[in-house]
């Protein structure tokens, strides 16, 4: 097993990592600042990034660090829900017994949000991940559900997160009203070249190793192949450790990186 070969306590590039150990890249820091601003202003925010750019990881860190006495996070991945499932799950998470009628569900959700914010002094934070999968009728519904006091108040925070083609969907005339209401936007770019080395070293350190396992040339190769997308970096770094272990090689060089990439693509 490569973990034993390199003296690692566990695979450092697994997605099952504590939010406190998440690498603070420039992307993460900037997104965190935008979300903090959204907390103060409330309303609707949009987080966009390629698959593997770190959207879900960033949102997991964000929700875990919230003061639960002041905020109630409600996270949903649209890929696992139908439109009706989403409305009913949201109503239930807000403490309601969901009905089957759409109109009644809307009223339940709005009433629960109003109660949380004005009576309990808790701001509901609804996060809808994989928003690029949402049909236009759901996007239109979101505009109506989150319209309070004739659109004069924002007793909630709604965060939409998805892949880049959500921008094309929001650009349609049918979604113009929703697009107008998005006050905070951020596009995740991935790790910069100069961040790749620190990212990999930070992961290795968490797993108990501070030795130089990856060569300088390997970082260039990894960035070239992954374009800095964290999930891709994790995948190829793991494959590199496996390949190096198989060859009884204690250093990952650029040759190992290209070999690992070839095996990933099989």
PDB file of C-alpha atoms in Angstrom:
ATOM      1  CA  UNK A   1       0.000   0.000   0.000  1.00  0.00           C
ATOM      2  CA  UNK A   2       1.442   3.376  -1.018  1.00  0.00           C
ATOM      3  CA  UNK A   3       0.535   5.008   2.304  1.00  0.00           C
ATOM      4  CA  UNK A   4       2.886   2.657   4.156  1.00  0.00           C
ATOM      5  CA  UNK A   5       5.590   3.032   1.500  1.00  0.00           C
ATOM      6  CA  UNK A   6       5.657   6.824   1.958  1.00  0.00           C
ATOM      7  CA  UNK A   7       4.951   6.802   5.703  1.00  0.00           C
ATOM      8  CA  UNK A   8       1.519   8.400   5.332  1.00  0.00           C
ATOM      9  CA  UNK A   9      -1.193   7.988   7.959  1.00  0.00           C
ATOM     10  CA  UNK A  10      -3.836   7.951   5.221  1.00  0.00           C
ATOM     11  CA  UNK A  11      -4.334   8.987   1.607  1.00  0.00           C
ATOM     12  CA  UNK A  12      -3.770  12.749   1.819  1.00  0.00           C
ATOM     13  CA  UNK A  13      -5.674  13.448  -1.380  1.00  0.00           C
ATOM     14  CA  UNK A  14      -9.027  12.022  -0.358  1.00  0.00           C
ATOM     15  CA  UNK A  15     -12.064  14.293  -0.433  1.00  0.00           C
ATOM     16  CA  UNK A  16     -12.867  13.245   3.133  1.00  0.00           C
ATOM     17  CA  UNK A  17     -10.848  15.988   4.749  1.00  0.00           C
ATOM     18  CA  UNK A  18     -11.698  18.176   7.706  1.00  0.00           C
ATOM     19  CA  UNK A  19     -12.877  21.648   6.738  1.00  0.00           C
ATOM     20  CA  UNK A  20     -10.220  23.050   9.058  1.00  0.00           C
ATOM     21  CA  UNK A  21      -7.550  21.450   6.877  1.00  0.00           C
ATOM     22  CA  UNK A  22      -8.837  22.773   3.551  1.00  0.00           C
ATOM     23  CA  UNK A  23      -6.107  24.653   1.681  1.00  0.00           C
ATOM     24  CA  UNK A  24      -6.730  28.389   1.613  1.00  0.00           C
ATOM     25  CA  UNK A  25      -6.021  29.203  -2.022  1.00  0.00           C
ATOM     26  CA  UNK A  26      -6.632  32.661  -3.454  1.00  0.00           C
ATOM     27  CA  UNK A  27      -9.876  31.265  -4.877  1.00  0.00           C
ATOM     28  CA  UNK A  28     -11.064  30.099  -1.469  1.00  0.00           C
ATOM     29  CA  UNK A  29     -10.128  33.342   0.229  1.00  0.00           C
ATOM     30  CA  UNK A  30     -11.863  35.499  -2.381  1.00  0.00           C
ATOM     31  CA  UNK A  31     -15.006  33.359  -2.361  1.00  0.00           C
ATOM     32  CA  UNK A  32     -15.059  33.486   1.437  1.00  0.00           C
ATOM     33  CA  UNK A  33     -14.911  37.295   1.287  1.00  0.00           C
ATOM     34  CA  UNK A  34     -17.801  37.393  -1.201  1.00  0.00           C
ATOM     35  CA  UNK A  35     -19.914  35.088   0.949  1.00  0.00           C
ATOM     36  CA  UNK A  36     -19.186  37.201   4.023  1.00  0.00           C
ATOM     37  CA  UNK A  37     -20.438  40.232   2.115  1.00  0.00           C
ATOM     38  CA  UNK A  38     -23.566  38.287   1.146  1.00  0.00           C
ATOM     39  CA  UNK A  39     -24.146  37.485   4.822  1.00  0.00           C
ATOM     40  CA  UNK A  40     -24.270  41.200   5.561  1.00  0.00           C
ATOM     41  CA  UNK A  41     -26.483  42.178   2.637  1.00  0.00           C
ATOM     42  CA  UNK A  42     -28.504  38.946   2.294  1.00  0.00           C
ATOM     43  CA  UNK A  43     -30.223  38.078  -0.965  1.00  0.00           C
ATOM     44  CA  UNK A  44     -28.981  35.862  -3.806  1.00  0.00           C
ATOM     45  CA  UNK A  45     -25.426  34.833  -4.671  1.00  0.00           C
ATOM     46  CA  UNK A  46     -24.004  32.779  -7.539  1.00  0.00           C
ATOM     47  CA  UNK A  47     -20.896  30.558  -7.359  1.00  0.00           C
ATOM     48  CA  UNK A  48     -19.658  29.202 -10.691  1.00  0.00           C
ATOM     49  CA  UNK A  49     -16.875  26.753 -11.429  1.00  0.00           C
ATOM     50  CA  UNK A  50     -15.898  23.817 -13.598  1.00  0.00           C
ATOM     51  CA  UNK A  51     -16.539  20.333 -12.240  1.00  0.00           C
ATOM     52  CA  UNK A  52     -13.827  19.714  -9.664  1.00  0.00           C
ATOM     53  CA  UNK A  53     -13.060  23.397  -9.081  1.00  0.00           C
ATOM     54  CA  UNK A  54     -13.963  23.141  -5.393  1.00  0.00           C
ATOM     55  CA  UNK A  55     -17.486  24.607  -5.219  1.00  0.00           C
ATOM     56  CA  UNK A  56     -18.947  21.987  -2.910  1.00  0.00           C
ATOM     57  CA  UNK A  57     -15.801  21.912  -0.754  1.00  0.00           C
ATOM     58  CA  UNK A  58     -15.883  25.696  -0.351  1.00  0.00           C
ATOM     59  CA  UNK A  59     -19.580  25.656   0.532  1.00  0.00           C
ATOM     60  CA  UNK A  60     -19.051  22.830   3.025  1.00  0.00           C
ATOM     61  CA  UNK A  61     -16.353  24.867   4.747  1.00  0.00           C
ATOM     62  CA  UNK A  62     -18.569  27.952   4.694  1.00  0.00           C
ATOM     63  CA  UNK A  63     -21.579  26.225   6.280  1.00  0.00           C
ATOM     64  CA  UNK A  64     -19.472  24.420   8.892  1.00  0.00           C
ATOM     65  CA  UNK A  65     -18.075  27.735  10.101  1.00  0.00           C
ATOM     66  CA  UNK A  66     -21.452  29.453  10.447  1.00  0.00           C
ATOM     67  CA  UNK A  67     -22.767  30.411  13.866  1.00  0.00           C
ATOM     68  CA  UNK A  68     -25.729  28.018  14.092  1.00  0.00           C
ATOM     69  CA  UNK A  69     -27.397  30.313  16.611  1.00  0.00           C
ATOM     70  CA  UNK A  70     -27.655  32.987  13.917  1.00  0.00           C
ATOM     71  CA  UNK A  71     -27.858  31.039  10.658  1.00  0.00           C
ATOM     72  CA  UNK A  72     -29.702  27.931   9.481  1.00  0.00           C
ATOM     73  CA  UNK A  73     -27.968  26.303   6.485  1.00  0.00           C
ATOM     74  CA  UNK A  74     -30.073  24.168   4.142  1.00  0.00           C
ATOM     75  CA  UNK A  75     -28.001  22.397   1.492  1.00  0.00           C
ATOM     76  CA  UNK A  76     -29.422  20.618  -1.552  1.00  0.00           C
ATOM     77  CA  UNK A  77     -27.721  19.013  -4.570  1.00  0.00           C
ATOM     78  CA  UNK A  78     -30.188  19.308  -7.431  1.00  0.00           C
ATOM     79  CA  UNK A  79     -28.736  16.205  -9.108  1.00  0.00           C
ATOM     80  CA  UNK A  80     -30.300  14.070  -6.373  1.00  0.00           C
ATOM     81  CA  UNK A  81     -33.694  15.795  -6.285  1.00  0.00           C
ATOM     82  CA  UNK A  82     -36.684  16.314  -8.537  1.00  0.00           C
ATOM     83  CA  UNK A  83     -38.236  19.793  -8.524  1.00  0.00           C
ATOM     84  CA  UNK A  84     -41.068  18.648  -6.254  1.00  0.00           C
ATOM     85  CA  UNK A  85     -38.595  16.827  -3.976  1.00  0.00           C
ATOM     86  CA  UNK A  86     -36.663  20.076  -3.608  1.00  0.00           C
ATOM     87  CA  UNK A  87     -39.666  22.118  -2.513  1.00  0.00           C
ATOM     88  CA  UNK A  88     -40.836  19.466  -0.085  1.00  0.00           C
ATOM     89  CA  UNK A  89     -37.338  18.901   1.334  1.00  0.00           C
ATOM     90  CA  UNK A  90     -36.845  22.644   1.815  1.00  0.00           C
ATOM     91  CA  UNK A  91     -40.195  22.989   3.592  1.00  0.00           C
ATOM     92  CA  UNK A  92     -39.335  20.032   5.822  1.00  0.00           C
ATOM     93  CA  UNK A  93     -35.845  21.331   6.616  1.00  0.00           C
ATOM     94  CA  UNK A  94     -37.435  24.636   7.621  1.00  0.00           C
ATOM     95  CA  UNK A  95     -39.640  22.787  10.098  1.00  0.00           C
ATOM     96  CA  UNK A  96     -42.816  22.460   8.052  1.00  0.00           C
ATOM     97  CA  UNK A  97     -44.907  19.391   7.265  1.00  0.00           C
ATOM     98  CA  UNK A  98     -44.769  19.602   3.448  1.00  0.00           C
ATOM     99  CA  UNK A  99     -47.987  19.413   1.501  1.00  0.00           C
ATOM    100  CA  UNK A 100     -48.382  18.060  -2.015  1.00  0.00           C
ATOM    101  CA  UNK A 101     -49.754  21.259  -3.563  1.00  0.00           C
ATOM    102  CA  UNK A 102     -47.178  23.612  -5.042  1.00  0.00           C
ATOM    103  CA  UNK A 103     -48.970  26.825  -4.049  1.00  0.00           C
ATOM    104  CA  UNK A 104     -49.261  25.683  -0.442  1.00  0.00           C
ATOM    105  CA  UNK A 105     -45.597  24.617  -0.418  1.00  0.00           C
ATOM    106  CA  UNK A 106     -44.559  28.103  -1.536  1.00  0.00           C
ATOM    107  CA  UNK A 107     -46.551  29.648   1.303  1.00  0.00           C
ATOM    108  CA  UNK A 108     -45.079  27.188   3.804  1.00  0.00           C
ATOM    109  CA  UNK A 109     -41.522  27.988   2.720  1.00  0.00           C
ATOM    110  CA  UNK A 110     -42.071  31.735   2.794  1.00  0.00           C
ATOM    111  CA  UNK A 111     -43.834  31.546   6.148  1.00  0.00           C
ATOM    112  CA  UNK A 112     -41.023  29.476   7.665  1.00  0.00           C
ATOM    113  CA  UNK A 113     -38.327  31.835   6.365  1.00  0.00           C
ATOM    114  CA  UNK A 114     -40.253  34.817   7.731  1.00  0.00           C
ATOM    115  CA  UNK A 115     -40.618  33.124  11.115  1.00  0.00           C
ATOM    116  CA  UNK A 116     -36.944  32.237  11.343  1.00  0.00           C
ATOM    117  CA  UNK A 117     -35.737  35.707  10.418  1.00  0.00           C
ATOM    118  CA  UNK A 118     -38.195  37.999  12.199  1.00  0.00           C
ATOM    119  CA  UNK A 119     -39.261  35.914  15.196  1.00  0.00           C
ATOM    120  CA  UNK A 120     -36.249  33.694  15.944  1.00  0.00           C
ATOM    121  CA  UNK A 121     -33.602  36.131  14.596  1.00  0.00           C
ATOM    122  CA  UNK A 122     -32.067  33.338  12.518  1.00  0.00           C
ATOM    123  CA  UNK A 123     -31.210  33.844   8.848  1.00  0.00           C
ATOM    124  CA  UNK A 124     -31.956  30.814   6.646  1.00  0.00           C
ATOM    125  CA  UNK A 125     -29.144  30.106   4.167  1.00  0.00           C
ATOM    126  CA  UNK A 126     -30.395  27.967   1.293  1.00  0.00           C
ATOM    127  CA  UNK A 127     -27.671  26.481  -0.901  1.00  0.00           C
ATOM    128  CA  UNK A 128     -28.733  24.919  -4.185  1.00  0.00           C
ATOM    129  CA  UNK A 129     -25.822  23.014  -5.746  1.00  0.00           C
ATOM    130  CA  UNK A 130     -25.664  21.742  -9.349  1.00  0.00           C
ATOM    131  CA  UNK A 131     -27.953  24.615 -10.314  1.00  0.00           C
ATOM    132  CA  UNK A 132     -27.014  24.148 -13.987  1.00  0.00           C
ATOM    133  CA  UNK A 133     -29.354  21.136 -13.932  1.00  0.00           C
ATOM    134  CA  UNK A 134     -32.349  23.252 -12.932  1.00  0.00           C
ATOM    135  CA  UNK A 135     -35.109  23.613 -15.534  1.00  0.00           C
ATOM    136  CA  UNK A 136     -36.213  27.147 -16.319  1.00  0.00           C
ATOM    137  CA  UNK A 137     -39.492  26.688 -14.465  1.00  0.00           C
ATOM    138  CA  UNK A 138     -37.557  25.999 -11.241  1.00  0.00           C
ATOM    139  CA  UNK A 139     -35.450  29.118 -11.757  1.00  0.00           C
ATOM    140  CA  UNK A 140     -38.629  31.119 -12.244  1.00  0.00           C
ATOM    141  CA  UNK A 141     -40.104  29.555  -9.107  1.00  0.00           C
ATOM    142  CA  UNK A 142     -37.028  30.597  -7.108  1.00  0.00           C
ATOM    143  CA  UNK A 143     -37.636  34.208  -8.052  1.00  0.00           C
ATOM    144  CA  UNK A 144     -41.198  33.965  -6.758  1.00  0.00           C
ATOM    145  CA  UNK A 145     -40.442  31.968  -3.601  1.00  0.00           C
ATOM    146  CA  UNK A 146     -37.750  34.429  -2.536  1.00  0.00           C
ATOM    147  CA  UNK A 147     -39.837  37.539  -3.171  1.00  0.00           C
ATOM    148  CA  UNK A 148     -40.779  39.068   0.195  1.00  0.00           C
ATOM    149  CA  UNK A 149     -42.839  42.209   0.855  1.00  0.00           C
ATOM    150  CA  UNK A 150     -43.039  43.065  -2.849  1.00  0.00           C
ATOM    151  CA  UNK A 151     -39.319  42.383  -3.233  1.00  0.00           C
ATOM    152  CA  UNK A 152     -38.395  45.020  -0.643  1.00  0.00           C
ATOM    153  CA  UNK A 153     -36.824  42.684   1.946  1.00  0.00           C
ATOM    154  CA  UNK A 154     -34.315  39.816   2.013  1.00  0.00           C
ATOM    155  CA  UNK A 155     -34.911  37.695   5.153  1.00  0.00           C
ATOM    156  CA  UNK A 156     -32.767  34.927   3.662  1.00  0.00           C
ATOM    157  CA  UNK A 157     -29.557  34.074   1.819  1.00  0.00           C
ATOM    158  CA  UNK A 158     -29.858  31.965  -1.340  1.00  0.00           C
ATOM    159  CA  UNK A 159     -26.630  30.609  -2.831  1.00  0.00           C
ATOM    160  CA  UNK A 160     -26.785  29.077  -6.308  1.00  0.00           C
ATOM    161  CA  UNK A 161     -23.750  26.976  -7.261  1.00  0.00           C
ATOM    162  CA  UNK A 162     -23.097  25.323 -10.585  1.00  0.00           C
ATOM    163  CA  UNK A 163     -20.970  24.740 -13.633  1.00  0.00           C
ATOM    164  CA  UNK A 164     -20.232  27.525 -16.161  1.00  0.00           C
ATOM    165  CA  UNK A 165     -23.119  26.829 -18.528  1.00  0.00           C
ATOM    166  CA  UNK A 166     -25.521  28.086 -15.848  1.00  0.00           C
ATOM    167  CA  UNK A 167     -24.515  31.530 -17.076  1.00  0.00           C
ATOM    168  CA  UNK A 168     -25.982  30.725 -20.503  1.00  0.00           C
ATOM    169  CA  UNK A 169     -29.214  29.617 -18.872  1.00  0.00           C
ATOM    170  CA  UNK A 170     -29.409  32.744 -16.718  1.00  0.00           C
ATOM    171  CA  UNK A 171     -28.761  34.871 -19.816  1.00  0.00           C
ATOM    172  CA  UNK A 172     -32.094  33.767 -21.320  1.00  0.00           C
ATOM    173  CA  UNK A 173     -34.851  36.381 -21.278  1.00  0.00           C
ATOM    174  CA  UNK A 174     -37.086  34.073 -19.238  1.00  0.00           C
ATOM    175  CA  UNK A 175     -34.539  34.262 -16.395  1.00  0.00           C
ATOM    176  CA  UNK A 176     -33.862  37.996 -16.623  1.00  0.00           C
ATOM    177  CA  UNK A 177     -35.754  38.823 -13.424  1.00  0.00           C
ATOM    178  CA  UNK A 178     -33.799  36.236 -11.410  1.00  0.00           C
ATOM    179  CA  UNK A 179     -30.494  37.344 -12.935  1.00  0.00           C
ATOM    180  CA  UNK A 180     -31.205  40.927 -11.860  1.00  0.00           C
ATOM    181  CA  UNK A 181     -31.588  39.802  -8.258  1.00  0.00           C
ATOM    182  CA  UNK A 182     -28.186  38.109  -8.022  1.00  0.00           C
ATOM    183  CA  UNK A 183     -26.110  40.558  -5.999  1.00  0.00           C
ATOM    184  CA  UNK A 184     -22.920  38.530  -5.463  1.00  0.00           C
ATOM    185  CA  UNK A 185     -21.141  36.465  -8.128  1.00  0.00           C
ATOM    186  CA  UNK A 186     -17.867  34.586  -8.138  1.00  0.00           C
ATOM    187  CA  UNK A 187     -16.211  32.275 -10.671  1.00  0.00           C
ATOM    188  CA  UNK A 188     -13.760  29.748  -9.237  1.00  0.00           C
ATOM    189  CA  UNK A 189     -10.611  29.500 -11.346  1.00  0.00           C
ATOM    190  CA  UNK A 190      -8.801  26.660  -9.563  1.00  0.00           C
ATOM    191  CA  UNK A 191      -5.300  26.601  -8.100  1.00  0.00           C
ATOM    192  CA  UNK A 192      -2.685  28.870  -9.607  1.00  0.00           C
ATOM    193  CA  UNK A 193       0.628  27.334 -10.709  1.00  0.00           C
ATOM    194  CA  UNK A 194       2.410  28.865  -7.719  1.00  0.00           C
ATOM    195  CA  UNK A 195      -0.200  27.328  -5.385  1.00  0.00           C
ATOM    196  CA  UNK A 196       0.126  23.735  -6.619  1.00  0.00           C
ATOM    197  CA  UNK A 197       3.284  23.028  -4.625  1.00  0.00           C
ATOM    198  CA  UNK A 198       1.918  24.446  -1.365  1.00  0.00           C
ATOM    199  CA  UNK A 199      -1.387  22.633  -1.902  1.00  0.00           C
ATOM    200  CA  UNK A 200       0.271  19.245  -2.316  1.00  0.00           C
ATOM    201  CA  UNK A 201       2.688  19.825   0.559  1.00  0.00           C
ATOM    202  CA  UNK A 202      -0.156  20.899   2.852  1.00  0.00           C
ATOM    203  CA  UNK A 203      -2.064  17.695   2.071  1.00  0.00           C
ATOM    204  CA  UNK A 204       1.021  15.546   2.710  1.00  0.00           C
ATOM    205  CA  UNK A 205       1.644  17.336   6.001  1.00  0.00           C
ATOM    206  CA  UNK A 206      -1.910  16.619   7.182  1.00  0.00           C
ATOM    207  CA  UNK A 207      -1.193  12.939   6.543  1.00  0.00           C
ATOM    208  CA  UNK A 208       2.006  13.126   8.597  1.00  0.00           C
ATOM    209  CA  UNK A 209       4.760  13.605   6.003  1.00  0.00           C
ATOM    210  CA  UNK A 210       6.910  16.698   5.510  1.00  0.00           C
ATOM    211  CA  UNK A 211       9.554  15.090   3.263  1.00  0.00           C
ATOM    212  CA  UNK A 212       9.962  16.314  -0.317  1.00  0.00           C
ATOM    213  CA  UNK A 213       8.119  13.556  -2.177  1.00  0.00           C
ATOM    214  CA  UNK A 214       7.234  15.522  -5.329  1.00  0.00           C
ATOM    215  CA  UNK A 215      10.022  17.024  -7.429  1.00  0.00           C
ATOM    216  CA  UNK A 216       9.862  20.639  -8.729  1.00  0.00           C
ATOM    217  CA  UNK A 217       9.321  19.336 -12.266  1.00  0.00           C
ATOM    218  CA  UNK A 218       6.372  17.234 -11.106  1.00  0.00           C
ATOM    219  CA  UNK A 219       4.459  20.335 -10.001  1.00  0.00           C
ATOM    220  CA  UNK A 220       4.745  21.851 -13.466  1.00  0.00           C
ATOM    221  CA  UNK A 221       3.527  18.617 -15.009  1.00  0.00           C
ATOM    222  CA  UNK A 222       0.609  18.334 -12.592  1.00  0.00           C
ATOM    223  CA  UNK A 223      -0.511  21.898 -13.261  1.00  0.00           C
ATOM    224  CA  UNK A 224      -0.206  21.407 -17.012  1.00  0.00           C
ATOM    225  CA  UNK A 225      -2.415  18.316 -16.893  1.00  0.00           C
ATOM    226  CA  UNK A 226      -4.990  19.433 -14.326  1.00  0.00           C
ATOM    227  CA  UNK A 227      -5.210  23.177 -15.067  1.00  0.00           C
ATOM    228  CA  UNK A 228      -5.281  23.612 -11.292  1.00  0.00           C
ATOM    229  CA  UNK A 229      -8.675  22.003 -10.689  1.00  0.00           C
ATOM    230  CA  UNK A 230      -8.380  20.611  -7.119  1.00  0.00           C
ATOM    231  CA  UNK A 231     -10.264  17.375  -7.787  1.00  0.00           C
ATOM    232  CA  UNK A 232      -8.027  16.595 -10.760  1.00  0.00           C
ATOM    233  CA  UNK A 233      -4.946  17.475  -8.716  1.00  0.00           C
ATOM    234  CA  UNK A 234      -6.088  15.063  -5.992  1.00  0.00           C
ATOM    235  CA  UNK A 235      -6.744  12.289  -8.486  1.00  0.00           C
ATOM    236  CA  UNK A 236      -3.418  12.543 -10.261  1.00  0.00           C
ATOM    237  CA  UNK A 237      -1.432  13.023  -7.049  1.00  0.00           C
ATOM    238  CA  UNK A 238      -2.921   9.795  -5.686  1.00  0.00           C
ATOM    239  CA  UNK A 239      -2.146   8.016  -8.954  1.00  0.00           C
ATOM    240  CA  UNK A 240       1.421   9.365  -8.776  1.00  0.00           C
ATOM    241  CA  UNK A 241       1.957   7.911  -5.308  1.00  0.00           C
ATOM    242  CA  UNK A 242       0.613   4.545  -6.453  1.00  0.00           C
ATOM    243  CA  UNK A 243       2.879   4.513  -9.525  1.00  0.00           C
ATOM    244  CA  UNK A 244       5.943   5.578  -7.542  1.00  0.00           C
ATOM    245  CA  UNK A 245       5.247   2.910  -4.923  1.00  0.00           C
ATOM    246  CA  UNK A 246       4.938   0.231  -7.621  1.00  0.00           C
ATOM    247  CA  UNK A 247       8.356   1.274  -8.961  1.00  0.00           C
ATOM    248  CA  UNK A 248       9.844   1.482  -5.446  1.00  0.00           C
ATOM    249  CA  UNK A 249      10.664   5.107  -6.200  1.00  0.00           C
ATOM    250  CA  UNK A 250      10.551   7.506  -3.252  1.00  0.00           C
ATOM    251  CA  UNK A 251      10.374  10.646  -5.390  1.00  0.00           C
ATOM    252  CA  UNK A 252       7.568  11.577  -7.776  1.00  0.00           C
ATOM    253  CA  UNK A 253       9.144  13.160 -10.852  1.00  0.00           C
ATOM    254  CA  UNK A 254       7.528  14.421 -14.048  1.00  0.00           C
ATOM    255  CA  UNK A 255       7.910  11.003 -15.686  1.00  0.00           C
ATOM    256  CA  UNK A 256       5.820   9.459 -12.925  1.00  0.00           C
ATOM    257  CA  UNK A 257       3.215  12.191 -13.375  1.00  0.00           C
ATOM    258  CA  UNK A 258       2.798  11.480 -17.097  1.00  0.00           C
ATOM    259  CA  UNK A 259       2.682   7.742 -16.440  1.00  0.00           C
ATOM    260  CA  UNK A 260       0.010   8.259 -13.780  1.00  0.00           C
ATOM    261  CA  UNK A 261      -2.011  10.449 -16.119  1.00  0.00           C
ATOM    262  CA  UNK A 262      -1.850   7.812 -18.837  1.00  0.00           C
ATOM    263  CA  UNK A 263      -3.208   5.228 -16.407  1.00  0.00           C
ATOM    264  CA  UNK A 264      -6.024   7.554 -15.283  1.00  0.00           C
ATOM    265  CA  UNK A 265      -7.108   8.043 -18.883  1.00  0.00           C
ATOM    266  CA  UNK A 266      -7.326   4.310 -19.646  1.00  0.00           C
TER     267      UNK A 266
END
